[in-house]
């Protein structure tokens, strides 16, 4: 749910998980942690995951529940599966441009969320 948000609290939590890893921690745990960090900052915060059935299926295959135990373990987790998340990624960024010159411009935006309206400059 935090995909593409760039949330610093989520990053801190994932970094603390990474720091608590010891020599007994399997390769799959490292892979899952770093995948989660990548998904939090998906597309530099400009992308998120879609919720259509194809996207959900791609994410399930990318986050296949049996991660490898070592670098060479391809029995349970095909390496190509982990890249299927790109099929679920969707561009979700508001970019205001001037119509005639196609140059970016600054605009005031009001976001309506469950917590209330928020004015963003």
PDB file of C-alpha atoms in Angstrom:
ATOM      1  CA  UNK A   1       0.000   0.000   0.000  1.00  0.00           C
ATOM      2  CA  UNK A   2       2.990   2.294   0.529  1.00  0.00           C
ATOM      3  CA  UNK A   3       4.298   1.751  -3.012  1.00  0.00           C
ATOM      4  CA  UNK A   4       5.525   4.934  -4.633  1.00  0.00           C
ATOM      5  CA  UNK A   5       4.937   7.115  -1.572  1.00  0.00           C
ATOM      6  CA  UNK A   6       8.570   7.600  -0.576  1.00  0.00           C
ATOM      7  CA  UNK A   7       7.380   7.385   3.041  1.00  0.00           C
ATOM      8  CA  UNK A   8      10.306   7.982   5.400  1.00  0.00           C
ATOM      9  CA  UNK A   9       8.732   6.050   8.295  1.00  0.00           C
ATOM     10  CA  UNK A  10       8.445   2.991   6.060  1.00  0.00           C
ATOM     11  CA  UNK A  11      12.053   3.451   4.942  1.00  0.00           C
ATOM     12  CA  UNK A  12      13.250   3.676   8.548  1.00  0.00           C
ATOM     13  CA  UNK A  13      11.401   0.488   9.443  1.00  0.00           C
ATOM     14  CA  UNK A  14      12.808  -1.400   6.448  1.00  0.00           C
ATOM     15  CA  UNK A  15      16.331  -0.125   7.140  1.00  0.00           C
ATOM     16  CA  UNK A  16      16.078  -1.286  10.748  1.00  0.00           C
ATOM     17  CA  UNK A  17      15.041  -4.744   9.502  1.00  0.00           C
ATOM     18  CA  UNK A  18      18.084  -4.753   7.263  1.00  0.00           C
ATOM     19  CA  UNK A  19      20.400  -3.706  10.109  1.00  0.00           C
ATOM     20  CA  UNK A  20      19.126  -6.495  12.376  1.00  0.00           C
ATOM     21  CA  UNK A  21      20.084  -9.146   9.832  1.00  0.00           C
ATOM     22  CA  UNK A  22      22.929 -11.373  10.934  1.00  0.00           C
ATOM     23  CA  UNK A  23      24.952 -14.128   9.287  1.00  0.00           C
ATOM     24  CA  UNK A  24      22.088 -16.582   9.798  1.00  0.00           C
ATOM     25  CA  UNK A  25      19.663 -14.435   7.789  1.00  0.00           C
ATOM     26  CA  UNK A  26      18.888 -16.071   4.468  1.00  0.00           C
ATOM     27  CA  UNK A  27      19.315 -14.508   1.066  1.00  0.00           C
ATOM     28  CA  UNK A  28      15.544 -14.448   0.537  1.00  0.00           C
ATOM     29  CA  UNK A  29      15.049 -12.140   3.545  1.00  0.00           C
ATOM     30  CA  UNK A  30      17.589  -9.686   2.149  1.00  0.00           C
ATOM     31  CA  UNK A  31      15.939  -9.887  -1.256  1.00  0.00           C
ATOM     32  CA  UNK A  32      12.459  -9.262   0.178  1.00  0.00           C
ATOM     33  CA  UNK A  33      13.664  -6.306   2.281  1.00  0.00           C
ATOM     34  CA  UNK A  34      15.410  -4.610  -0.625  1.00  0.00           C
ATOM     35  CA  UNK A  35      12.444  -5.249  -2.916  1.00  0.00           C
ATOM     36  CA  UNK A  36      10.183  -3.554  -0.370  1.00  0.00           C
ATOM     37  CA  UNK A  37      12.512  -0.526  -0.203  1.00  0.00           C
ATOM     38  CA  UNK A  38      12.437  -0.321  -3.996  1.00  0.00           C
ATOM     39  CA  UNK A  39       8.647  -0.490  -4.055  1.00  0.00           C
ATOM     40  CA  UNK A  40       8.309   2.306  -1.478  1.00  0.00           C
ATOM     41  CA  UNK A  41      10.321   4.569  -3.789  1.00  0.00           C
ATOM     42  CA  UNK A  42       8.835   3.205  -7.011  1.00  0.00           C
ATOM     43  CA  UNK A  43       9.704   5.490  -9.914  1.00  0.00           C
ATOM     44  CA  UNK A  44      11.099   8.130  -7.574  1.00  0.00           C
ATOM     45  CA  UNK A  45       7.659   8.524  -6.024  1.00  0.00           C
ATOM     46  CA  UNK A  46       5.918   9.093  -9.348  1.00  0.00           C
ATOM     47  CA  UNK A  47       4.584   5.552  -9.799  1.00  0.00           C
ATOM     48  CA  UNK A  48       2.305   3.270  -7.813  1.00  0.00           C
ATOM     49  CA  UNK A  49       0.720  -0.134  -8.348  1.00  0.00           C
ATOM     50  CA  UNK A  50      -2.572  -0.549 -10.170  1.00  0.00           C
ATOM     51  CA  UNK A  51      -5.350  -2.682  -8.670  1.00  0.00           C
ATOM     52  CA  UNK A  52      -6.703  -4.477 -11.731  1.00  0.00           C
ATOM     53  CA  UNK A  53      -6.585  -8.319 -11.799  1.00  0.00           C
ATOM     54  CA  UNK A  54      -3.575  -8.487 -14.165  1.00  0.00           C
ATOM     55  CA  UNK A  55      -1.554  -6.145 -11.942  1.00  0.00           C
ATOM     56  CA  UNK A  56      -2.434  -8.089  -8.815  1.00  0.00           C
ATOM     57  CA  UNK A  57      -1.411 -11.347 -10.517  1.00  0.00           C
ATOM     58  CA  UNK A  58       1.902  -9.796 -11.603  1.00  0.00           C
ATOM     59  CA  UNK A  59       2.575  -8.584  -8.050  1.00  0.00           C
ATOM     60  CA  UNK A  60       1.773 -12.003  -6.600  1.00  0.00           C
ATOM     61  CA  UNK A  61       4.264 -13.607  -8.967  1.00  0.00           C
ATOM     62  CA  UNK A  62       6.880 -10.917  -8.270  1.00  0.00           C
ATOM     63  CA  UNK A  63       6.505 -11.394  -4.515  1.00  0.00           C
ATOM     64  CA  UNK A  64       6.384 -15.184  -4.792  1.00  0.00           C
ATOM     65  CA  UNK A  65       6.196 -16.520  -1.228  1.00  0.00           C
ATOM     66  CA  UNK A  66       9.192 -18.859  -1.468  1.00  0.00           C
ATOM     67  CA  UNK A  67      12.292 -16.723  -1.728  1.00  0.00           C
ATOM     68  CA  UNK A  68      15.621 -18.394  -2.490  1.00  0.00           C
ATOM     69  CA  UNK A  69      17.877 -19.641   0.287  1.00  0.00           C
ATOM     70  CA  UNK A  70      21.093 -18.753  -1.553  1.00  0.00           C
ATOM     71  CA  UNK A  71      22.299 -16.837  -4.578  1.00  0.00           C
ATOM     72  CA  UNK A  72      22.157 -19.911  -6.799  1.00  0.00           C
ATOM     73  CA  UNK A  73      18.816 -21.322  -5.611  1.00  0.00           C
ATOM     74  CA  UNK A  74      16.476 -21.242  -8.609  1.00  0.00           C
ATOM     75  CA  UNK A  75      14.348 -24.262  -7.663  1.00  0.00           C
ATOM     76  CA  UNK A  76      11.570 -22.382  -5.858  1.00  0.00           C
ATOM     77  CA  UNK A  77      11.947 -18.849  -7.182  1.00  0.00           C
ATOM     78  CA  UNK A  78      12.677 -18.048 -10.793  1.00  0.00           C
ATOM     79  CA  UNK A  79      14.712 -14.859 -10.976  1.00  0.00           C
ATOM     80  CA  UNK A  80      12.636 -13.546 -13.882  1.00  0.00           C
ATOM     81  CA  UNK A  81       9.502 -13.491 -11.679  1.00  0.00           C
ATOM     82  CA  UNK A  82      10.840 -10.732  -9.445  1.00  0.00           C
ATOM     83  CA  UNK A  83      10.780  -8.286 -12.362  1.00  0.00           C
ATOM     84  CA  UNK A  84       7.069  -8.776 -13.108  1.00  0.00           C
ATOM     85  CA  UNK A  85       6.146  -5.906 -10.766  1.00  0.00           C
ATOM     86  CA  UNK A  86       6.715  -3.514 -13.688  1.00  0.00           C
ATOM     87  CA  UNK A  87       3.501  -4.835 -15.267  1.00  0.00           C
ATOM     88  CA  UNK A  88       1.580  -3.440 -12.279  1.00  0.00           C
ATOM     89  CA  UNK A  89       3.345  -0.053 -12.107  1.00  0.00           C
ATOM     90  CA  UNK A  90       1.284   2.945 -13.208  1.00  0.00           C
ATOM     91  CA  UNK A  91       2.319   6.571 -13.585  1.00  0.00           C
ATOM     92  CA  UNK A  92       0.479   8.630 -10.950  1.00  0.00           C
ATOM     93  CA  UNK A  93       1.996  12.068 -10.983  1.00  0.00           C
ATOM     94  CA  UNK A  94       0.305  15.401 -11.616  1.00  0.00           C
ATOM     95  CA  UNK A  95       2.447  17.478 -13.923  1.00  0.00           C
ATOM     96  CA  UNK A  96       1.189  20.958 -14.789  1.00  0.00           C
ATOM     97  CA  UNK A  97       2.452  22.314 -18.107  1.00  0.00           C
ATOM     98  CA  UNK A  98       1.738  25.531 -19.973  1.00  0.00           C
ATOM     99  CA  UNK A  99      -0.363  24.704 -23.052  1.00  0.00           C
ATOM    100  CA  UNK A 100       1.486  26.781 -25.646  1.00  0.00           C
ATOM    101  CA  UNK A 101       5.117  26.176 -24.626  1.00  0.00           C
ATOM    102  CA  UNK A 102       4.735  22.748 -22.961  1.00  0.00           C
ATOM    103  CA  UNK A 103       6.971  24.030 -20.156  1.00  0.00           C
ATOM    104  CA  UNK A 104       6.331  23.035 -16.513  1.00  0.00           C
ATOM    105  CA  UNK A 105       4.533  25.659 -14.413  1.00  0.00           C
ATOM    106  CA  UNK A 106       3.733  26.038 -10.718  1.00  0.00           C
ATOM    107  CA  UNK A 107       0.076  25.763  -9.730  1.00  0.00           C
ATOM    108  CA  UNK A 108      -1.790  25.578  -6.448  1.00  0.00           C
ATOM    109  CA  UNK A 109      -3.499  22.220  -5.910  1.00  0.00           C
ATOM    110  CA  UNK A 110      -6.056  21.260  -3.282  1.00  0.00           C
ATOM    111  CA  UNK A 111      -6.085  17.568  -2.382  1.00  0.00           C
ATOM    112  CA  UNK A 112      -9.235  16.072  -0.892  1.00  0.00           C
ATOM    113  CA  UNK A 113      -8.397  13.071   1.297  1.00  0.00           C
ATOM    114  CA  UNK A 114     -10.170  11.134   4.031  1.00  0.00           C
ATOM    115  CA  UNK A 115      -8.459  13.390   6.580  1.00  0.00           C
ATOM    116  CA  UNK A 116      -9.804  16.532   4.885  1.00  0.00           C
ATOM    117  CA  UNK A 117      -8.746  18.984   2.211  1.00  0.00           C
ATOM    118  CA  UNK A 118      -5.110  19.981   2.037  1.00  0.00           C
ATOM    119  CA  UNK A 119      -3.709  22.858  -0.024  1.00  0.00           C
ATOM    120  CA  UNK A 120      -0.389  22.047  -1.670  1.00  0.00           C
ATOM    121  CA  UNK A 121       1.747  24.558  -3.524  1.00  0.00           C
TER     122      UNK A 121
END
